[in-house]
Tab-separated table of C-alpha atoms in Angstrom:
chain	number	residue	atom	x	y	z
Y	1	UNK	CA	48.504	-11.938	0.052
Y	2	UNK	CA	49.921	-14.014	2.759
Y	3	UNK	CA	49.592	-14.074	6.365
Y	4	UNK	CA	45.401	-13.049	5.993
Y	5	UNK	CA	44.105	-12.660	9.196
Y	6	UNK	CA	40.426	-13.940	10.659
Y	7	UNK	CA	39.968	-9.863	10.873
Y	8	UNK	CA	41.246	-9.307	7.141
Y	9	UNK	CA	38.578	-11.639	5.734
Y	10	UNK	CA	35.680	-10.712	7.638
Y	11	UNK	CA	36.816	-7.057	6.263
Y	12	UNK	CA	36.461	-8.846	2.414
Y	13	UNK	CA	33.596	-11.240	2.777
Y	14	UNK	CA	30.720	-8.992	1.129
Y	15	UNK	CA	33.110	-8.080	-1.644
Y	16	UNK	CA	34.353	-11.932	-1.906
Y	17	UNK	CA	30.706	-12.987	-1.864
Y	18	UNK	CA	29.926	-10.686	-4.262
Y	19	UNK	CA	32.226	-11.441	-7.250
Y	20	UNK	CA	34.396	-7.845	-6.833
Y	21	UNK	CA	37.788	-8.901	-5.463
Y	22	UNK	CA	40.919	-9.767	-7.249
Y	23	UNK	CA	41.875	-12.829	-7.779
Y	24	UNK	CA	45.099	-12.686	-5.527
Y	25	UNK	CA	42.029	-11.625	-2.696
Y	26	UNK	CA	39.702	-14.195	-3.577
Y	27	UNK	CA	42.438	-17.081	-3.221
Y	28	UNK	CA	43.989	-15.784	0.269
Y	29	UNK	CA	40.286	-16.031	1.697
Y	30	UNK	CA	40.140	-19.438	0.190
Y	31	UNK	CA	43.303	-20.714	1.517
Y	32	UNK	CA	42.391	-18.771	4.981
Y	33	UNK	CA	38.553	-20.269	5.696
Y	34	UNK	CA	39.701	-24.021	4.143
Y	35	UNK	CA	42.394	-24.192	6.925
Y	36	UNK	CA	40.117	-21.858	9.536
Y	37	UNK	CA	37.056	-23.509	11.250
Y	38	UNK	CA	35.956	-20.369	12.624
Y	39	UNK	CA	35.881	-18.686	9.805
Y	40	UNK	CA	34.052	-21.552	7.980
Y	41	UNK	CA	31.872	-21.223	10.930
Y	42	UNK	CA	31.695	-17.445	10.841
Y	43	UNK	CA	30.527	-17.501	6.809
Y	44	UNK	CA	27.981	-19.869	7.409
Y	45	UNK	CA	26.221	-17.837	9.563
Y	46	UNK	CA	26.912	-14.753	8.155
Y	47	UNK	CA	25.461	-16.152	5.305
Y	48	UNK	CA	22.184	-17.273	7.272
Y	49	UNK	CA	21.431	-14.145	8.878
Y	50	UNK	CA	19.921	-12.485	5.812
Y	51	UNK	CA	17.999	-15.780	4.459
Y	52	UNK	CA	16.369	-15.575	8.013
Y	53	UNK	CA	15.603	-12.343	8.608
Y	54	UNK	CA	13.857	-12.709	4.627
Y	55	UNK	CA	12.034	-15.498	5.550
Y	56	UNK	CA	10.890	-13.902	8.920
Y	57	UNK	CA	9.839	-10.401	7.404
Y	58	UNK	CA	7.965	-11.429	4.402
Y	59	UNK	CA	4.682	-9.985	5.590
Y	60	UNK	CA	1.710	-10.697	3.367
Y	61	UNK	CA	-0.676	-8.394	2.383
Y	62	UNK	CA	-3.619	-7.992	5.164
Y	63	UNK	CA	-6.731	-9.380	3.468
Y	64	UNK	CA	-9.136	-6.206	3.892
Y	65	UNK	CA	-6.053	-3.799	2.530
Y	66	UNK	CA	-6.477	-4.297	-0.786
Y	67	UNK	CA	-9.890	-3.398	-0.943
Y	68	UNK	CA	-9.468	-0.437	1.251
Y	69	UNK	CA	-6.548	1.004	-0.814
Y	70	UNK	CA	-8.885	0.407	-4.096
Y	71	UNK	CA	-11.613	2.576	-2.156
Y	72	UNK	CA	-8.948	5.079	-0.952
Y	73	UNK	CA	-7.317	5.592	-4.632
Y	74	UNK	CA	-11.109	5.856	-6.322
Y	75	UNK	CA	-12.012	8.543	-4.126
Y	76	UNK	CA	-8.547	9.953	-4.395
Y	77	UNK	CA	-9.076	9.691	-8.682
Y	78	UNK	CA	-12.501	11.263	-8.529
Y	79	UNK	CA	-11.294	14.790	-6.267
Y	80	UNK	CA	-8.750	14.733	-9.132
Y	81	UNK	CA	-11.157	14.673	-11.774
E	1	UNK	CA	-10.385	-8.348	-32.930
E	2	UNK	CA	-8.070	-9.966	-30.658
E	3	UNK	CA	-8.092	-9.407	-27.314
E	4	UNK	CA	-4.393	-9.278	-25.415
E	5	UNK	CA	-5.520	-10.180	-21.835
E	6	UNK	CA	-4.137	-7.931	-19.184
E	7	UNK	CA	-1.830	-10.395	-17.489
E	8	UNK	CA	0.572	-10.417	-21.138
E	9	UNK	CA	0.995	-6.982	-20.861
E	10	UNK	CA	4.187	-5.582	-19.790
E	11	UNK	CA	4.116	-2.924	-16.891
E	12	UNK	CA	5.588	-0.470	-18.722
E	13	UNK	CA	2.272	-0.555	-21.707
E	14	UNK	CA	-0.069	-0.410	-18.560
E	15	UNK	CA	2.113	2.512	-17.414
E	16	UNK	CA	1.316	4.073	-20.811
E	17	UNK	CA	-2.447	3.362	-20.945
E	18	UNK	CA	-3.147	4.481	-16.953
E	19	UNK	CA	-1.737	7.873	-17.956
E	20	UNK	CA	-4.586	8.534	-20.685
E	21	UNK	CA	-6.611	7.995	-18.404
E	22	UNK	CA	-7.212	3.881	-18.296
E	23	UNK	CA	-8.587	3.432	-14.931
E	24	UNK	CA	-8.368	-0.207	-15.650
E	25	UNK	CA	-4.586	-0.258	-16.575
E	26	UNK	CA	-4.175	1.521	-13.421
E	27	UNK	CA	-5.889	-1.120	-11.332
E	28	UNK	CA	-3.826	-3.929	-12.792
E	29	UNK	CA	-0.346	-2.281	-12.041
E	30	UNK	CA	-1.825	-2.186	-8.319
E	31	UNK	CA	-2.835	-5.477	-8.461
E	32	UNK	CA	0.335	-6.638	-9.685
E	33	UNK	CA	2.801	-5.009	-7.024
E	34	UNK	CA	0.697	-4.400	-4.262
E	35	UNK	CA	2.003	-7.039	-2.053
E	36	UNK	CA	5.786	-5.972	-2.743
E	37	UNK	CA	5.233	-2.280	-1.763
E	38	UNK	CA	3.071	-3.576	1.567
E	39	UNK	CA	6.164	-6.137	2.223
E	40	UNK	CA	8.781	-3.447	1.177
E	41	UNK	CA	7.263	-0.656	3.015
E	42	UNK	CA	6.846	-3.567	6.341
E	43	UNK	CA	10.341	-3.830	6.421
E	44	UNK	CA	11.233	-0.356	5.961
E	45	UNK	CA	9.235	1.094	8.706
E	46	UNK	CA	8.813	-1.921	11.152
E	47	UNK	CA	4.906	-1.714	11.777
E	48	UNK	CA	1.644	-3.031	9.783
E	49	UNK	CA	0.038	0.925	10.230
E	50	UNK	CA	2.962	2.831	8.529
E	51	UNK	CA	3.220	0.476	6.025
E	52	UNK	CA	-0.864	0.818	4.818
E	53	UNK	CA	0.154	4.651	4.930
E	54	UNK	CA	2.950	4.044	2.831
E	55	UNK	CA	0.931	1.910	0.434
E	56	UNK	CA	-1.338	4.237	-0.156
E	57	UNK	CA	1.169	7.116	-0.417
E	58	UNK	CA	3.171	5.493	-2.800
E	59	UNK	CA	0.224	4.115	-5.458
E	60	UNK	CA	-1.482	7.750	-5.409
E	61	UNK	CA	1.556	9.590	-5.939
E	62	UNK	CA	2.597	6.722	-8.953
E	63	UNK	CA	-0.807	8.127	-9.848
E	64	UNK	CA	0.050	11.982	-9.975
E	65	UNK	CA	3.174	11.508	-11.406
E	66	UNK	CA	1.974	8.433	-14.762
E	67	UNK	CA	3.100	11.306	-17.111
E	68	UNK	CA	6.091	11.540	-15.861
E	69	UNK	CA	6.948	8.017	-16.089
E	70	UNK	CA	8.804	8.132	-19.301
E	71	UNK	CA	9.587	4.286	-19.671
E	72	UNK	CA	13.159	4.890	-19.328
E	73	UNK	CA	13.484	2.619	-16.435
E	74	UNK	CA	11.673	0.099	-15.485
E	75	UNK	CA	7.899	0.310	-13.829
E	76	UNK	CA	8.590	-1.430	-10.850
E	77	UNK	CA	12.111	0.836	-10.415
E	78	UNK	CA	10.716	2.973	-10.434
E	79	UNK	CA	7.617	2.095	-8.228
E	80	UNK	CA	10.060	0.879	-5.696
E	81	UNK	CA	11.913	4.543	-5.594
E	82	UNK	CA	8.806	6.049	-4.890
E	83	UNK	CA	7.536	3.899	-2.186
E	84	UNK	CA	11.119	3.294	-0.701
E	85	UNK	CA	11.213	7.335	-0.461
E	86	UNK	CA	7.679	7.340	0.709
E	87	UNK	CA	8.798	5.191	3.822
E	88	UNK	CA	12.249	6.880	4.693
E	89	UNK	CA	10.046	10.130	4.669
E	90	UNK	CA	6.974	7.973	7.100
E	91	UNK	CA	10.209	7.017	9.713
E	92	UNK	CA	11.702	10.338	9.907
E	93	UNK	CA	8.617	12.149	10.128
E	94	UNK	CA	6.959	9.512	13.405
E	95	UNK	CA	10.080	7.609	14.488
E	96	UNK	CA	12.301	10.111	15.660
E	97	UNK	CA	14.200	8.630	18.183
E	98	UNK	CA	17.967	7.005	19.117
E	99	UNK	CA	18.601	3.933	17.937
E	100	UNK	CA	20.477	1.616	20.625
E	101	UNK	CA	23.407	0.569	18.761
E	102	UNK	CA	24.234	-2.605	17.606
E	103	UNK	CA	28.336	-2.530	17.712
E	104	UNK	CA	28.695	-4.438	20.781
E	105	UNK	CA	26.984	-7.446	18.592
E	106	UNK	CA	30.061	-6.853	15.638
E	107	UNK	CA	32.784	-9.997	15.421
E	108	UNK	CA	35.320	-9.911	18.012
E	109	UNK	CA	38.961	-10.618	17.430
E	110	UNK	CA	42.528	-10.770	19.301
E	111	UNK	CA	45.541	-8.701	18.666
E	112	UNK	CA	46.746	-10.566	16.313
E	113	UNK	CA	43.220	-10.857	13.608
E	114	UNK	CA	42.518	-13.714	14.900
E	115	UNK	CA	38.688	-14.518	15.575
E	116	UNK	CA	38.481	-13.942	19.567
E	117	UNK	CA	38.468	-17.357	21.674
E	118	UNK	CA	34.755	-16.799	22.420
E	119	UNK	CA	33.866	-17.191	19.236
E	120	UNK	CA	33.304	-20.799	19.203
E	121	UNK	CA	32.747	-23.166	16.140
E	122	UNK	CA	28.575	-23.390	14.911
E	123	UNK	CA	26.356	-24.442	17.190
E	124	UNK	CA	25.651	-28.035	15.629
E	125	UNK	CA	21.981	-26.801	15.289
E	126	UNK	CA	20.340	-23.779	15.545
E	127	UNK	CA	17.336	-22.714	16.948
E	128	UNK	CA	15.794	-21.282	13.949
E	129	UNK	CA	16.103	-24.823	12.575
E	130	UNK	CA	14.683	-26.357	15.333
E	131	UNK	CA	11.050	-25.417	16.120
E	132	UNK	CA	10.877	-21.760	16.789
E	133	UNK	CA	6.993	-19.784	17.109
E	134	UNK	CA	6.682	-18.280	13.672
E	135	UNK	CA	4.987	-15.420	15.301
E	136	UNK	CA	7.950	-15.133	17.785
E	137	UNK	CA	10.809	-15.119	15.100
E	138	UNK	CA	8.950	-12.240	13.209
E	139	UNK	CA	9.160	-10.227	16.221
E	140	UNK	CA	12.965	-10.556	17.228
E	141	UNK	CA	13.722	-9.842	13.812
E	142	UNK	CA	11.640	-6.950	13.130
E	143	UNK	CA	13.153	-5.717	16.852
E	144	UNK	CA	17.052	-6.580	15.312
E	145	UNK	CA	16.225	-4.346	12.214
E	146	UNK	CA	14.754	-1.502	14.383
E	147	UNK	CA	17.993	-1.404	16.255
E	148	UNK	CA	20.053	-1.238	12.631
E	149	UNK	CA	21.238	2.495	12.120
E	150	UNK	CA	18.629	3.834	9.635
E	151	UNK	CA	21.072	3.963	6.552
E	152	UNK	CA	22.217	0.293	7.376
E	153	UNK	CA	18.758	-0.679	7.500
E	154	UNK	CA	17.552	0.912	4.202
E	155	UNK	CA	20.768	-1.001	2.260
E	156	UNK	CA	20.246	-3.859	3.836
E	157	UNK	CA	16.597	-4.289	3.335
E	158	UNK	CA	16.732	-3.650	-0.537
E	159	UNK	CA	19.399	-5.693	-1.110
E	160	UNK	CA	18.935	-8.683	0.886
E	161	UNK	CA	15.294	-8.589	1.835
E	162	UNK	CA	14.098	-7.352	-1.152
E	163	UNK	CA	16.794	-9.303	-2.913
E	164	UNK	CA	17.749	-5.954	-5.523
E	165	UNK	CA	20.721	-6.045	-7.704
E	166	UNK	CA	23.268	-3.927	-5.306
E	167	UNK	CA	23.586	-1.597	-8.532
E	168	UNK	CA	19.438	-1.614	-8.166
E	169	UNK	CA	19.869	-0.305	-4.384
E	170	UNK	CA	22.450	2.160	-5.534
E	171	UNK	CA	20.352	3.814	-7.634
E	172	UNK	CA	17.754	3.804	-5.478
E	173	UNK	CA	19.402	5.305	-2.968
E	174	UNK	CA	21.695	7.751	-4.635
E	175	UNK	CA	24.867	6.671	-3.702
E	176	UNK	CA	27.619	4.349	-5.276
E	177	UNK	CA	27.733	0.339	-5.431
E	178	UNK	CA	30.393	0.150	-2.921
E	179	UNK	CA	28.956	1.948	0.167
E	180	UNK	CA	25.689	-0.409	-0.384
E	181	UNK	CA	28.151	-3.066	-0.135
E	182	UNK	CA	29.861	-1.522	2.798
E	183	UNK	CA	26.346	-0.579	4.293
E	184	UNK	CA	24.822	-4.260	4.289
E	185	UNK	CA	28.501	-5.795	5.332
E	186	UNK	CA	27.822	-3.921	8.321
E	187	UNK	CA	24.380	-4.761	9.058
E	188	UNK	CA	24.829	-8.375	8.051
E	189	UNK	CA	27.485	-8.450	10.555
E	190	UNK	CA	25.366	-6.589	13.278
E	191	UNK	CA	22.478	-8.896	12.810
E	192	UNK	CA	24.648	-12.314	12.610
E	193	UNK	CA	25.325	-10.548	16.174
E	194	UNK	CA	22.768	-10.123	17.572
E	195	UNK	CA	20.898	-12.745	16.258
E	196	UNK	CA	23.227	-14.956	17.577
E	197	UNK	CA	21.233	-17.411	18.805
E	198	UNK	CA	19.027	-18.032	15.823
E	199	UNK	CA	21.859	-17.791	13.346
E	200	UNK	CA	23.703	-20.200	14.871
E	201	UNK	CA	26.578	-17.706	15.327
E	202	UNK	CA	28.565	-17.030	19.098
E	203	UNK	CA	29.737	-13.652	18.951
């Protein structure tokens, strides 16, 4: 695959991360981001972006729901019964 | 007699005992995943009130439905299928509304592939690594999934918030390994975007 643009591997960079591509794929990326900055640049990040949205959206739960979803599913058990 | 305590039981007994009626199994598979359904159901719907809906949705239909639970898959599979469904039926029901789209915030290039001048090399640090208000990062990125298209949000949540196996999420969600991958490639890429500033990305 020569001649792999910035575009082209950007297209393939889930797949690449991911294990799925061929190897003729998997070394024109390789070749591409070793000799691109940018796109060393542009994997980091793309990289980061879900590790930070994780960290920022792990939510715990609110103390007082866990009793008040016990409460809700006795009641709920006992109209059942 | 000896006594197996709860916490060496596997899910899928505790399944099996809550559906003769073993109030007790029941309560341990709820204390066990409670705080993954509240967190899963969080992202999913983007607000602390629809996700105590969806918790409580999702553990009292698990209820109804014990006997139905054959084992086949796993507990918390299928746990998760029921509460992700439970919160992509909350959002359409209350959040009917546009979504402002994100594909002004996708990678720019020239004619020729290349990454566009403006995309500059990493910022040597970025602000997320500096010192950034907790309670101000949770915000922006609850706001950044919001503006995801709904079926780029649901992909991308299961497989890289909830950290799923993509062949997890495609099962799941009823549709085939590659358009999860396509789905989250997209929404990593809108979210690297838009989130510029925190990822350490220039778009």
């Amino acid at each position: 695959m020569p001649n792999l643009t910035c575009r082209d591997g950007v297209e393939m960079l889930m797949d690449y991360l991911e294990g799925t591509l061929g190897s003729p794929e998997r070394e024109a990326i390789e070749t591409h981001v070793s000799g691109c900055p940018r796109c060393a640049a542009f994997v980091e990040s793309y990289q980061r972006t879900p590790r930070i949205l994780r960290a920022a959206t792990a939510e715990a739960l609110p103390a007082d729901l866990a009793l008040s979803l016990r409460r809700f599913l006795a009641a709920r058990r006992a109209e059942d019964a | 007699m000896h006594v197996v305590p709860v916490a060496a039981i596997a899910d899928e007994e505790l399944a099996a005992r809550a559906a003769t009626g073993d109030a007790g199994a029941f309560e341990a598979l709820v204390g066990r995943h409670e705080a993954r359904v509240y967190r899963l159901a969080h992202r999913l719907t983007g607000s602390d009130a629809d996700a105590r809906d969806v918790l409580q949705d999702t553990f009292l239909a698990a209820y109804r439905s014990l006997a139905s639970f054959r084992g086949a898959a796993r507990f918390s599979t299928w746990l998760y299928r029921i509460a992700t469904n439970a919160a992509l039926m909350h959002r359409r029901a209350w959040r009917r509304r546009p979504t402002e789209s994100l594909e002004e915030f996708l990678p720019q290039f020239d004619e020729t592939g290349q990454h566009a001048p403006e995309v500059a090399e990493l910022q040597a640090a970025s602000r997320a690594d500096v010192v950034l208000d907790g309670k101000l990062l949770a915000a922006e990125a609850r706001a950044a999934l919001e503006r995801l298209p709904d079926l780029y949000r649901e992909a991308f949540v299961l497989r890289d918030l909830e950290e799923m196996d993509t062949s997890e999420v495609a099962g799941l969600l009823d549709i085939d390994a590659a358009t999860v991958r396509q789905r989250v490639h997209r929404a990593r890429l809108m979210l690297r975007g838009y989130l510029s500033h925190l990822v350490g990305a220039k778009t």
